[in-house]
Short mmCIF file of C-alpha atoms and ligand atoms in Angstrom, two decimals:
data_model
loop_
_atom_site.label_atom_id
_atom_site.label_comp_id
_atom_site.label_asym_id
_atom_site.label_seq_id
_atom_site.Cartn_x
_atom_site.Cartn_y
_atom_site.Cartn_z
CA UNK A 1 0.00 0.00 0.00
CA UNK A 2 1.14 3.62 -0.51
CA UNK A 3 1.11 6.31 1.52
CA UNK A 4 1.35 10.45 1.82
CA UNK A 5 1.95 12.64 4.55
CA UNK A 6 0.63 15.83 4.51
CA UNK A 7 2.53 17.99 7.45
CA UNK A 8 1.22 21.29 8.91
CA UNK A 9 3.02 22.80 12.13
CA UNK A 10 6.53 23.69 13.72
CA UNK A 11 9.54 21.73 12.77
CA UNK A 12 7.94 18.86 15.83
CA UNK A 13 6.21 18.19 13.56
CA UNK A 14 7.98 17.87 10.42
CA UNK A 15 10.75 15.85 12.36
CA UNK A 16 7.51 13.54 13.26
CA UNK A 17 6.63 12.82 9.84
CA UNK A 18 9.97 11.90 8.82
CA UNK A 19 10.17 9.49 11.47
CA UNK A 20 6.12 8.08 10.68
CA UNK A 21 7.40 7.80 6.56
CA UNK A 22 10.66 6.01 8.45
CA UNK A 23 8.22 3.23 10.51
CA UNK A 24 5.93 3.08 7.83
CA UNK A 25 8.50 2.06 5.14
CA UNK A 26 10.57 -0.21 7.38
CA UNK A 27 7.13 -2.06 7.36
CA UNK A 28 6.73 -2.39 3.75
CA UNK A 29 4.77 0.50 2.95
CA UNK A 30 5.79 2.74 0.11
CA UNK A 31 5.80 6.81 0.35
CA UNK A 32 4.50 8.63 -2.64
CA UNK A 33 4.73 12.47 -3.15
CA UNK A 34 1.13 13.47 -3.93
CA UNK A 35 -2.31 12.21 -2.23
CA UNK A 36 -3.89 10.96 -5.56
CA UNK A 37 -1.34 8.45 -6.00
CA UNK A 38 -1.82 7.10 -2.29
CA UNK A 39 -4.10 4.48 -0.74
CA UNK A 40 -3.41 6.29 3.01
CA UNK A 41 -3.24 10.43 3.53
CA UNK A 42 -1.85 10.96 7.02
CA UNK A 43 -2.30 14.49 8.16
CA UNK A 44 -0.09 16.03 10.85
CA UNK A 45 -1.93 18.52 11.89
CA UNK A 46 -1.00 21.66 13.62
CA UNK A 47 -3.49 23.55 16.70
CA UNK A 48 -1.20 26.40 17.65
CA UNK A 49 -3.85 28.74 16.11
CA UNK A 50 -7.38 28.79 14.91
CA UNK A 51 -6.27 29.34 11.50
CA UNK A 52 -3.94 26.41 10.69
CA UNK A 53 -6.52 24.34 12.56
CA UNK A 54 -9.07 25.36 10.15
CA UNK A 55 -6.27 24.61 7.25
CA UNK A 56 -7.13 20.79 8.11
CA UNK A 57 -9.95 20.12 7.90
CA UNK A 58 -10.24 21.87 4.61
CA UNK A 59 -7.54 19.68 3.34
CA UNK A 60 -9.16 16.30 4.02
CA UNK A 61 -12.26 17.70 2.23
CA UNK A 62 -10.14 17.87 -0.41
CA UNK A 63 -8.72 14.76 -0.84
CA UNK A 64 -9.77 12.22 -3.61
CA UNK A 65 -13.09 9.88 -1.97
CA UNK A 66 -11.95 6.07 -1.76
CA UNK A 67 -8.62 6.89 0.48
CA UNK A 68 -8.15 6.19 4.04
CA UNK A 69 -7.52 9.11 6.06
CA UNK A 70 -6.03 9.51 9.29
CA UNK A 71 -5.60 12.36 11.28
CA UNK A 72 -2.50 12.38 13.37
CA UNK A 73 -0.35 15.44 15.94
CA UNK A 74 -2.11 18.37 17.61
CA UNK A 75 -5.30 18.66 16.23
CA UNK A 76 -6.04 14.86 16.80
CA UNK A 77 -4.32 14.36 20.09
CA UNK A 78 -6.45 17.80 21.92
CA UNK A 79 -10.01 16.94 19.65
CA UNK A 80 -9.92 13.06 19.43
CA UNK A 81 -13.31 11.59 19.03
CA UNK A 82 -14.60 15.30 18.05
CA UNK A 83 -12.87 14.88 14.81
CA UNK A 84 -14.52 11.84 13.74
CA UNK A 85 -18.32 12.74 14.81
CA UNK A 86 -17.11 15.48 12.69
CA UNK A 87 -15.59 14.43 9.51
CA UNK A 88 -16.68 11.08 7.90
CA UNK A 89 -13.83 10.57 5.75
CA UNK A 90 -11.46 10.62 8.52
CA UNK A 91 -10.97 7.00 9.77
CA UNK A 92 -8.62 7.16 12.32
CA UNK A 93 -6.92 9.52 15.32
CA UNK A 94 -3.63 9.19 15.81
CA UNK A 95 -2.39 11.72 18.32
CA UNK A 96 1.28 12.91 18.97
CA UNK A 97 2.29 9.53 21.09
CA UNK A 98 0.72 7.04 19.65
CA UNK A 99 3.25 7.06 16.18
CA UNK A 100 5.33 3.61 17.17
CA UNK A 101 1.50 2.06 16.70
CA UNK A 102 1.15 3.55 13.51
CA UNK A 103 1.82 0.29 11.65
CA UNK A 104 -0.84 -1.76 13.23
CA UNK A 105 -3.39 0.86 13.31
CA UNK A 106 -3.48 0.45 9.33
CA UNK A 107 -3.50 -3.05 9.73
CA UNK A 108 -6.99 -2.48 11.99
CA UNK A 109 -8.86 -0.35 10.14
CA UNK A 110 -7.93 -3.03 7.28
CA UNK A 111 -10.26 -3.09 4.25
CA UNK A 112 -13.93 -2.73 6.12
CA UNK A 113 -11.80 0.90 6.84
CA UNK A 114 -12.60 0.69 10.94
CA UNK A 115 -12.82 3.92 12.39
CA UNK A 116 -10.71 4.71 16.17
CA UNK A 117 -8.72 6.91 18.43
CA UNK A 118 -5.43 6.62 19.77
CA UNK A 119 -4.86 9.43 22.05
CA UNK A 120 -3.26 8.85 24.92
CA UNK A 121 -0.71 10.56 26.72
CA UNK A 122 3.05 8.48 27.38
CA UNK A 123 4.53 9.64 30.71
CA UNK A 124 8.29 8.72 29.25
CA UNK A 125 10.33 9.39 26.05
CA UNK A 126 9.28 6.80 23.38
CA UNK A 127 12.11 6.29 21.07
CA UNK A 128 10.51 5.36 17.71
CA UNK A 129 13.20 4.86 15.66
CA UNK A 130 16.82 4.59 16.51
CA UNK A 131 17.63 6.84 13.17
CA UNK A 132 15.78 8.48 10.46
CA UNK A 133 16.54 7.87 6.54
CA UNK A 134 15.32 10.43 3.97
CA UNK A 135 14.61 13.64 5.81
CA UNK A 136 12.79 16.76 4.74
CA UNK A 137 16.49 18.14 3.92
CA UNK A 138 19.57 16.97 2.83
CA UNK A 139 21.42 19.21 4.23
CA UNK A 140 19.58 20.24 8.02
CA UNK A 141 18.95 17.55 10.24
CA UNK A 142 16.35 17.52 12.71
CA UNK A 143 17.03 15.96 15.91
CA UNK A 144 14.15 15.68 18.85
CA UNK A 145 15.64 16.37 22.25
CA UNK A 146 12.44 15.97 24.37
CA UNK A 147 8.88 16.72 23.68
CA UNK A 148 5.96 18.66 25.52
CA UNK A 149 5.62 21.87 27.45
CA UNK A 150 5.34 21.86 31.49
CA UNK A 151 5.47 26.43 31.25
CA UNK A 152 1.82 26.48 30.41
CA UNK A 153 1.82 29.73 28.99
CA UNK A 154 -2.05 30.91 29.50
CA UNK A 155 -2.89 31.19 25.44
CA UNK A 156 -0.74 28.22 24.61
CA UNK A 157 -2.77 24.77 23.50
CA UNK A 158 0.74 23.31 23.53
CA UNK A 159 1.00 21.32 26.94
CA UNK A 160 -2.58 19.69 25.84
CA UNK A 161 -0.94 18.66 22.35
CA UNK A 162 2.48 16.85 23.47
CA UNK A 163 1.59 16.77 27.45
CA UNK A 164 4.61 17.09 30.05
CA UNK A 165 8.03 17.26 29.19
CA UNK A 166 9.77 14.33 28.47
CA UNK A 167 13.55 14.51 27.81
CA UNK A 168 14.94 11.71 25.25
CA UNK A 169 18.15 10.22 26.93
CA UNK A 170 21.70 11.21 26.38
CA UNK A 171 22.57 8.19 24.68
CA UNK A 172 19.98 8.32 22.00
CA UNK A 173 20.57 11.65 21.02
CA UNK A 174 24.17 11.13 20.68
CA UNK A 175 23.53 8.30 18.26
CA UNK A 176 21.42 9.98 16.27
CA UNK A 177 23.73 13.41 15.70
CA UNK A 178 26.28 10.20 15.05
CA UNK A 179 24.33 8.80 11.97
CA UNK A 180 23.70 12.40 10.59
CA UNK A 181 26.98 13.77 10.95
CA UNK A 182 28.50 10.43 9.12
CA UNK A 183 25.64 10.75 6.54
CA UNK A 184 27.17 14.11 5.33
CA UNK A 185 24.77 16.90 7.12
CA UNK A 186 26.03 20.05 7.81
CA UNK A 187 24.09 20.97 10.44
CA UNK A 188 21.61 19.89 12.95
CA UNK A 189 18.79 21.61 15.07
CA UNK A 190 18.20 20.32 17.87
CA UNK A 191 13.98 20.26 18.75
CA UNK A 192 11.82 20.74 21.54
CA UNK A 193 9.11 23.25 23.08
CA UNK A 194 11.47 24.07 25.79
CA UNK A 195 14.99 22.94 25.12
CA UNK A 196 16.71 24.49 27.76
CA UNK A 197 14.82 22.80 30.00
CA UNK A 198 16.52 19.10 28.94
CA UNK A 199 18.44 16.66 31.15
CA UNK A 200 19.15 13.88 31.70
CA UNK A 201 19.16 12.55 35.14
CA UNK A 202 20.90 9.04 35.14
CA UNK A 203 23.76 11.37 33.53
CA UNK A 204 23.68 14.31 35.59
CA UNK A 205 23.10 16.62 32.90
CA UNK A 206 21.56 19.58 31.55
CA UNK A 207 21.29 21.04 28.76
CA UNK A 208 24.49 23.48 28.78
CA UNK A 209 26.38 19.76 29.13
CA UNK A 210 24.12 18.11 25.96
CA UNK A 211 25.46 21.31 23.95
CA UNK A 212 29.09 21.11 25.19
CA UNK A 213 28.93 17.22 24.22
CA UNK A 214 27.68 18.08 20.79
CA UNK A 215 29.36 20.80 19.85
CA UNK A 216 33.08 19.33 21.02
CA UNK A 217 32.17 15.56 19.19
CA UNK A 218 29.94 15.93 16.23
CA UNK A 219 31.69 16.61 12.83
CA UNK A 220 28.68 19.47 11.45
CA UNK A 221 29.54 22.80 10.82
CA UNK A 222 26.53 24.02 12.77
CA UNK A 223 24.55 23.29 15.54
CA UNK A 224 21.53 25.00 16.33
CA UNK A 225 18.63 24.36 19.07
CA UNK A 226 14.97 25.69 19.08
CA UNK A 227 13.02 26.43 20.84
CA UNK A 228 14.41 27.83 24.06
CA UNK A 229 12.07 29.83 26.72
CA UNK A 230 13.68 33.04 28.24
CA UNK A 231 12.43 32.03 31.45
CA UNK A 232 15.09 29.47 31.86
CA UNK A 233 18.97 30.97 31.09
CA UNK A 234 21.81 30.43 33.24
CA UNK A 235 25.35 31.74 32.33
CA UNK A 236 26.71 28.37 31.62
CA UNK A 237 25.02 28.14 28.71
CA UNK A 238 26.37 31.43 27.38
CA UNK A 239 29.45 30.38 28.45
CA UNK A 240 29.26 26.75 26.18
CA UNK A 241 28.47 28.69 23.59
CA UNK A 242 31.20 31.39 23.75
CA UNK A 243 33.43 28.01 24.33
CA UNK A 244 32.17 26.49 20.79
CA UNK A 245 32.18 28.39 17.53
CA UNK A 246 30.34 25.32 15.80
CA UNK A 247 26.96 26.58 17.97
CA UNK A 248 25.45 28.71 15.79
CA UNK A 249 25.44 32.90 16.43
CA UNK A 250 21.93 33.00 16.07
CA UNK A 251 19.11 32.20 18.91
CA UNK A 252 14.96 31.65 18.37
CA UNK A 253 14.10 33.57 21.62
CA UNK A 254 10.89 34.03 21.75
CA UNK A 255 9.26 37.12 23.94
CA UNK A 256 5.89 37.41 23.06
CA UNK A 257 5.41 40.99 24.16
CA UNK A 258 7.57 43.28 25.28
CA UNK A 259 5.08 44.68 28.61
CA UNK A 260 5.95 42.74 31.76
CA UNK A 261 1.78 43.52 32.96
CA UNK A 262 1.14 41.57 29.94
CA UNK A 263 4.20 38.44 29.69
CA UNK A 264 3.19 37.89 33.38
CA UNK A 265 -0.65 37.71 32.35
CA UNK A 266 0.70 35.19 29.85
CA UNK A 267 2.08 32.75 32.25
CA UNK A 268 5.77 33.74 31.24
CA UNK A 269 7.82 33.76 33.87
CA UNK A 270 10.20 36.69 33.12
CA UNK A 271 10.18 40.62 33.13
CA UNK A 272 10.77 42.42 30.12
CA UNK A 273 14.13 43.75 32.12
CA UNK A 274 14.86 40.21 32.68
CA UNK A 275 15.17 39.07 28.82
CA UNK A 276 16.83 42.33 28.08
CA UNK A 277 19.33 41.54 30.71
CA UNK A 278 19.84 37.84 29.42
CA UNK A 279 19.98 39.68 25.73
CA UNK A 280 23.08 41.73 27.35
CA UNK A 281 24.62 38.94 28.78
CA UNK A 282 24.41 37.12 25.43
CA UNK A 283 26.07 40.29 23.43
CA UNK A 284 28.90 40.39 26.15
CA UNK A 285 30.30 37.62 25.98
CA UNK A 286 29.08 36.67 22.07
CA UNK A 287 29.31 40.02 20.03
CA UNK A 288 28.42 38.53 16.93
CA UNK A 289 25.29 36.28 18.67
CA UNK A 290 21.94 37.26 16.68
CA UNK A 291 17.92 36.68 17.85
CA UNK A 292 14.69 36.11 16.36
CA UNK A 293 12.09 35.91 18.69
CA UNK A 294 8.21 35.11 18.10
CA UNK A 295 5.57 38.10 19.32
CA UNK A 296 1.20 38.00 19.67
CA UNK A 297 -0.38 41.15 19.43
CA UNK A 298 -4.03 41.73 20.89
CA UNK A 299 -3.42 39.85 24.05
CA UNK A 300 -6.95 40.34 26.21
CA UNK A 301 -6.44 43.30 27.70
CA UNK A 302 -2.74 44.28 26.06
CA UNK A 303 -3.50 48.48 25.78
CA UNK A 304 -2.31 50.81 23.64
CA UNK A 305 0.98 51.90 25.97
CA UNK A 306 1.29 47.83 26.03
CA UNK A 307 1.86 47.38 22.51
CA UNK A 308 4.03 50.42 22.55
CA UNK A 309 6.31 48.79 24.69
CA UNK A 310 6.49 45.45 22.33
CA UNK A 311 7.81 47.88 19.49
CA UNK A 312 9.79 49.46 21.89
CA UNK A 313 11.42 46.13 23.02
CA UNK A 314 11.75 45.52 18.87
CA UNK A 315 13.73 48.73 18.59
CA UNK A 316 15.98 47.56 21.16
CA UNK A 317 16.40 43.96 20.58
CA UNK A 318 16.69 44.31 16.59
CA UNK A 319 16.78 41.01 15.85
CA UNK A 320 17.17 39.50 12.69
CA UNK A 321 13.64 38.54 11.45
CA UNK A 322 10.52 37.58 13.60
CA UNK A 323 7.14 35.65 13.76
CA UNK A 324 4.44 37.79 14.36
CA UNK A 325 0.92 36.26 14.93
CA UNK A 326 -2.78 38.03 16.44
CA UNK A 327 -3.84 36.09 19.13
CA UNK A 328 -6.20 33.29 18.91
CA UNK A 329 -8.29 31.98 21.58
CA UNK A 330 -7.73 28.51 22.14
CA UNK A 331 -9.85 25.66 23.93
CA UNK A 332 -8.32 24.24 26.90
CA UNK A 333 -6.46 27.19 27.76
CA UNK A 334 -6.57 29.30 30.68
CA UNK A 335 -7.06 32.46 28.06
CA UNK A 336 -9.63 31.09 26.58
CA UNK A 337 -12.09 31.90 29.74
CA UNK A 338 -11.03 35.55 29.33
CA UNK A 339 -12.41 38.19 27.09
CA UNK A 340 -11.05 38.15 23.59
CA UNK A 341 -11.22 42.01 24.15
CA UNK A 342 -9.02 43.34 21.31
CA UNK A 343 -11.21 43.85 18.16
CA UNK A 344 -10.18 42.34 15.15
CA UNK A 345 -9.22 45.76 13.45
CA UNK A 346 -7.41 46.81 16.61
CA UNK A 347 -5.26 43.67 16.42
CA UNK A 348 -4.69 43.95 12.59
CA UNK A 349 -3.46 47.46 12.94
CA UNK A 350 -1.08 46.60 15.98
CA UNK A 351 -0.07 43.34 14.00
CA UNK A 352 1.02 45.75 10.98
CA UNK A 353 2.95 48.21 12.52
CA UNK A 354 5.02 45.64 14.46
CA UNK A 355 5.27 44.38 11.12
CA UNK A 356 6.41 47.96 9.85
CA UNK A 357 8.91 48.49 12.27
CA UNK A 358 10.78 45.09 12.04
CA UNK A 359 10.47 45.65 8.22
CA UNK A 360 12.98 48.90 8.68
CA UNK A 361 15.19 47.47 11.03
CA UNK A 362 15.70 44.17 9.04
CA UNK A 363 16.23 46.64 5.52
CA UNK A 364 18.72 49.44 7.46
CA UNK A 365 20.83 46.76 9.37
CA UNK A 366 21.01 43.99 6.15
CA UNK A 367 22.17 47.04 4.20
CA UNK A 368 24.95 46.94 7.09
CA UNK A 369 26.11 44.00 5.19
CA UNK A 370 26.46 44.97 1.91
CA UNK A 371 30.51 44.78 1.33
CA UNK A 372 30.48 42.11 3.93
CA UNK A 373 31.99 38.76 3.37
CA UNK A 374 29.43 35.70 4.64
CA UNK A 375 29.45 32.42 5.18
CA UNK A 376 26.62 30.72 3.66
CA UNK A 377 25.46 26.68 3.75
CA UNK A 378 23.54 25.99 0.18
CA UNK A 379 20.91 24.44 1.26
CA UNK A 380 19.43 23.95 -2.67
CA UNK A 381 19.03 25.31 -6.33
CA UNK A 382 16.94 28.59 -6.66
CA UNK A 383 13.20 27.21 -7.12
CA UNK A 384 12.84 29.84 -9.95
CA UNK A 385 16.39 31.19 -11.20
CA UNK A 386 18.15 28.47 -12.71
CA UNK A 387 22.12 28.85 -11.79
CA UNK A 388 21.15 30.40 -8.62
CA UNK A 389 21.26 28.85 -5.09
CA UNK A 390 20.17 29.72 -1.99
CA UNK A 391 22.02 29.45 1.66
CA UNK A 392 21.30 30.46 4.66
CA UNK A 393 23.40 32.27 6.97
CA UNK A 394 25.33 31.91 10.66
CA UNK A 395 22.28 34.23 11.54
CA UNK A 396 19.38 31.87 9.61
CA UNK A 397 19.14 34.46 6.96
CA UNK A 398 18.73 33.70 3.48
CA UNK A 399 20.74 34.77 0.99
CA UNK A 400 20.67 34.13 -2.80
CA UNK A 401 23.73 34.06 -5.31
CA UNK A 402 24.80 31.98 -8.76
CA UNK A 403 27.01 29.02 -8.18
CA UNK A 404 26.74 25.45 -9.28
CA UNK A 405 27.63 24.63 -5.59
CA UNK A 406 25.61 21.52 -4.30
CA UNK A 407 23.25 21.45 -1.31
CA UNK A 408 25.08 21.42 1.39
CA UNK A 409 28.60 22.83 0.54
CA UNK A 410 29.51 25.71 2.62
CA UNK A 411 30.47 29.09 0.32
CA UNK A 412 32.37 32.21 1.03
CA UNK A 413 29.26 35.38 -0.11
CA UNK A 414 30.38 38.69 -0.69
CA UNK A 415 27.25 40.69 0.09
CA UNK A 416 26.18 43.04 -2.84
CA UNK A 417 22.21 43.92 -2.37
CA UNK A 418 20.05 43.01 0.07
CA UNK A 419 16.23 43.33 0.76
CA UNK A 420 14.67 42.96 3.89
CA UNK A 421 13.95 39.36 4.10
CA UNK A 422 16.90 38.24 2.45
CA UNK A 423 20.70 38.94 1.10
CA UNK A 424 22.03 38.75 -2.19
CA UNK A 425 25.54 37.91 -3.38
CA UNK A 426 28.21 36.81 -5.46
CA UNK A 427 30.60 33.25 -4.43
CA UNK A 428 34.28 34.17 -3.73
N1 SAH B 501 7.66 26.74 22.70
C1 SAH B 501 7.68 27.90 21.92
C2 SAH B 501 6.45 28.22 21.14
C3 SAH B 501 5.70 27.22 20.38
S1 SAH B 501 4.26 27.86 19.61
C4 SAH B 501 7.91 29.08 22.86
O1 SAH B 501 7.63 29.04 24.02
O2 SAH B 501 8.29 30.12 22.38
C5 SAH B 501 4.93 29.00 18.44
C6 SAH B 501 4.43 30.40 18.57
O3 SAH B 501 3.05 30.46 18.30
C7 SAH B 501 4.56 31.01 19.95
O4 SAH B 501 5.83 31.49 20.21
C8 SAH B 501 3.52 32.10 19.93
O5 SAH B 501 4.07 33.31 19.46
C9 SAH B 501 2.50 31.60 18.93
N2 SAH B 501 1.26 31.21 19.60
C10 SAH B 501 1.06 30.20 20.46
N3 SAH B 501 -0.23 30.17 20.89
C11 SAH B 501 -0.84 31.22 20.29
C12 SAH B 501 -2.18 31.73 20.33
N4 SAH B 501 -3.10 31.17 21.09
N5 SAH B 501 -2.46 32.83 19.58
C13 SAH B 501 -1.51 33.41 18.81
N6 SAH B 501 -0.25 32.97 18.74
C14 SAH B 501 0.10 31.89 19.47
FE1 SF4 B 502 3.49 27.02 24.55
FE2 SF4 B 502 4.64 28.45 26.41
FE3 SF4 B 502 5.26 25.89 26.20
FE4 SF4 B 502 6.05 27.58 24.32
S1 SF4 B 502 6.70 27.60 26.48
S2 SF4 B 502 5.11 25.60 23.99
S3 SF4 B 502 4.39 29.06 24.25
S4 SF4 B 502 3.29 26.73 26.80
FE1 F3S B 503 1.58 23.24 16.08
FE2 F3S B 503 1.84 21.14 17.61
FE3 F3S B 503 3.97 22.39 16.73
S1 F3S B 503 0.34 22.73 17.86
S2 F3S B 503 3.31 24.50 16.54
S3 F3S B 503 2.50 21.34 15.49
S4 F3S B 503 3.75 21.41 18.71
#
């Protein structure tokens, strides 16, 4: 039988899938690119926000009648037996634990096409598969580090989707950064909702000593780690990454807002003096170190002198590109009993000028670069310029040039234009 995966969501996710189409494979299934051609469409499905939700269920409307369909991650582990009253094509939930069953689930719903849930919650690490052949890229490799989200942060569906934090063990993790390093990746990222909150107990370590491990035995030119909470720095991890030039420059910290009335309504557990402080620590003792950092607008009750103190924070921080998103009230949460109080407009207009404002700092401090020799890692051929490639940066930036250099291969960029979202350049 053949199957497709259709993935929605944060790179979780993604790394999920390639580790389903792994199992799935391994048990004699075959993967095909496109849903027409395949007898099984598995949807990982995203919850993060009313919108991407909606995404899914428009998709399996979509899909050719005849095929069995089975929903599997966020969506399916938080709505369960909701999505099949729901949807009649959908045979099966699958939520975000219940993968290493994956192969016998097909086998029940078999050709009468049984309907069920799997949904459960696992209180440990499951290891699925010890390593994970063809991967999204050829060139980035995705390695879980733990999964699920004890912060709770109040609009945050999150700790429903992947439950408490579970940290994968030392061992595993080394293995795995093993097998991509010796099959030729340049780089890996290492996942979880709350990465700096790993350890591993038997060992005695955290996760300052998981990056020190990495970064001194693992034969990549880059290591990178996302997502890390603010709430949760210490100086020895600034200090392993001063120590190691192969951790990346570049850190996903994500604020939300930049009003501490507002990040403590959220459930986040710092100030906005606090992350500036860690930001400082960061730029001490790693000049070059960049940030991104994720942000919701129209918070209930975020007021005007709130928001202003987001774009203030973005003025500040100037960080190399952002996520920007208006908030969304989701079930489950403790938000979701307050008073969506920002009207749509009113978060629209906040959502653009944030938008606005990071636009101009991204423009005036890429045109910094121009002049500038970069490293960049090709990570493929230019979709729509044929003898162009693009790379991405130390800083996760994108920048385009002509070369006939393969993914993967690491160029020297002079910098000649740039845009706001990305760099252009010619290969020295
Ligand atoms: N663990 C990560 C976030 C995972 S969700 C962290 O703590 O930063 C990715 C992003 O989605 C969040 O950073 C947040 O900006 C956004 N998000 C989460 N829930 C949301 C909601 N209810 N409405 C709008 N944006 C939301
Ligand atoms: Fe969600 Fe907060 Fe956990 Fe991130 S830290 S996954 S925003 S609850
Ligand atoms: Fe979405 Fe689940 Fe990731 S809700 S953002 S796919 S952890």
């Amino acid at each position: 039988m053949n199957f497709f995966i259709k993935t929605f969501g944060c790179q979780m996710n993604v790394n999920d899938s390639e580790k389903i189409r792994h199992i799935l494979r391994e048990k004699g299934f075959s993967a095909v690119d496109n849903e027409a051609d395949a007898d099984i469409v598995i949807i990982n499905s995203c919850a993060v926000r009313e919108k991407p939700q909606a995404k899914i269920f428009s998709y399996a409307g979509r899909i050719p009648k005849g095929k069995i369909i089975i929903a599997a991650g966020c969506v399916a582990q938080a709505e369960k037996e909701n999505i099949l009253k729901k949807n009649p094509d959908i045979h099966y939930i699958v939520g975000t634990h219940g993968y290493h069953k994956i192969g016998s689930i097909i086998e029940e719903i078999g050709k009468e096409k049984k309907r069920g849930v799997e949904a459960g919650f696992s209180k440990q690490w499951q290891e699925l598969t010890p390593y994970v052949e063809f991967r999204e890229s050829p060139v980035s490799g995705y390695i879980s580090i733990m999964e699920g989200c004890d912060n709770f942060c109040s609009y945050c569906i999150v700790p429903f989707t992947r439950g408490r934090e579970k940290y994968r063990p030392f061992a595993d993790i080394v293995r795995e950064a093993e097998y991509l390093s010796a099959a030729g990746y340049r780089e890996i990222v290492l996942l979880g909702q709350n990465v700096n909150n790993w350890r591993d107990e038997r060992k005695n370590m955290k996760f300052s000593d998981l990056l020190d491990y990495l970064a001194g035995n693992t034969a990549v030119r880059w290591i990178r780690f996302i997502t890390s909470y603010p709430g949760y720095y210490d100086g020895e991890l600034i200090a392993v990454m001063a120590k190691h030039e192969k951790i990346a420059r570049h850190i996903h910290f994500p604020v939300q807002s930049g009003s501490t009335r507002i990040l403590k309504k959220m459930n986040r557990v710092y100030s906005r003096t606090r992350y500036l402080q860690i930001i400082k620590d960061f730029k001490k003792k790693i000049p070059a170190i960049k940030f991104s950092s994720d942000f919701i607008v129209g918070y209930p009750g975020e007021t005007e002198p709130d928001f202003r103190l987001t774009l203030s924070l973005i003025g500040k921080v100037e960080y190399t590109s952002i996520f920007s998103f208006m908030y969304s009230p989701r079930k489950f949460t403790r938000a979701y009993k307050m008073q969506d109080d920002i009207p749509l407009d009113v978060k629209k207009e906040r959502l653009h000028r944030l938008q606005d404002l990071q636009k101009t700092i991204q423009l005036r401090n890429n045109k910094k670069l121009i002049g500038s020799e970069i490293e960049a890692l090709v990570t493929g051929p230019h979709p729509k310029k044929s003898g162009e490639v693009i790379g991405r940066t130390e800083s996760y930036q994108v920048v385009n040039f002509v070369s006939g250099a393969a993914p993967g291969e690491i160029k020297r960029v002079s910098i000649k234009n740039v845009g706001p979202y990305s760099l252009r350049g010619e290969e020295l």
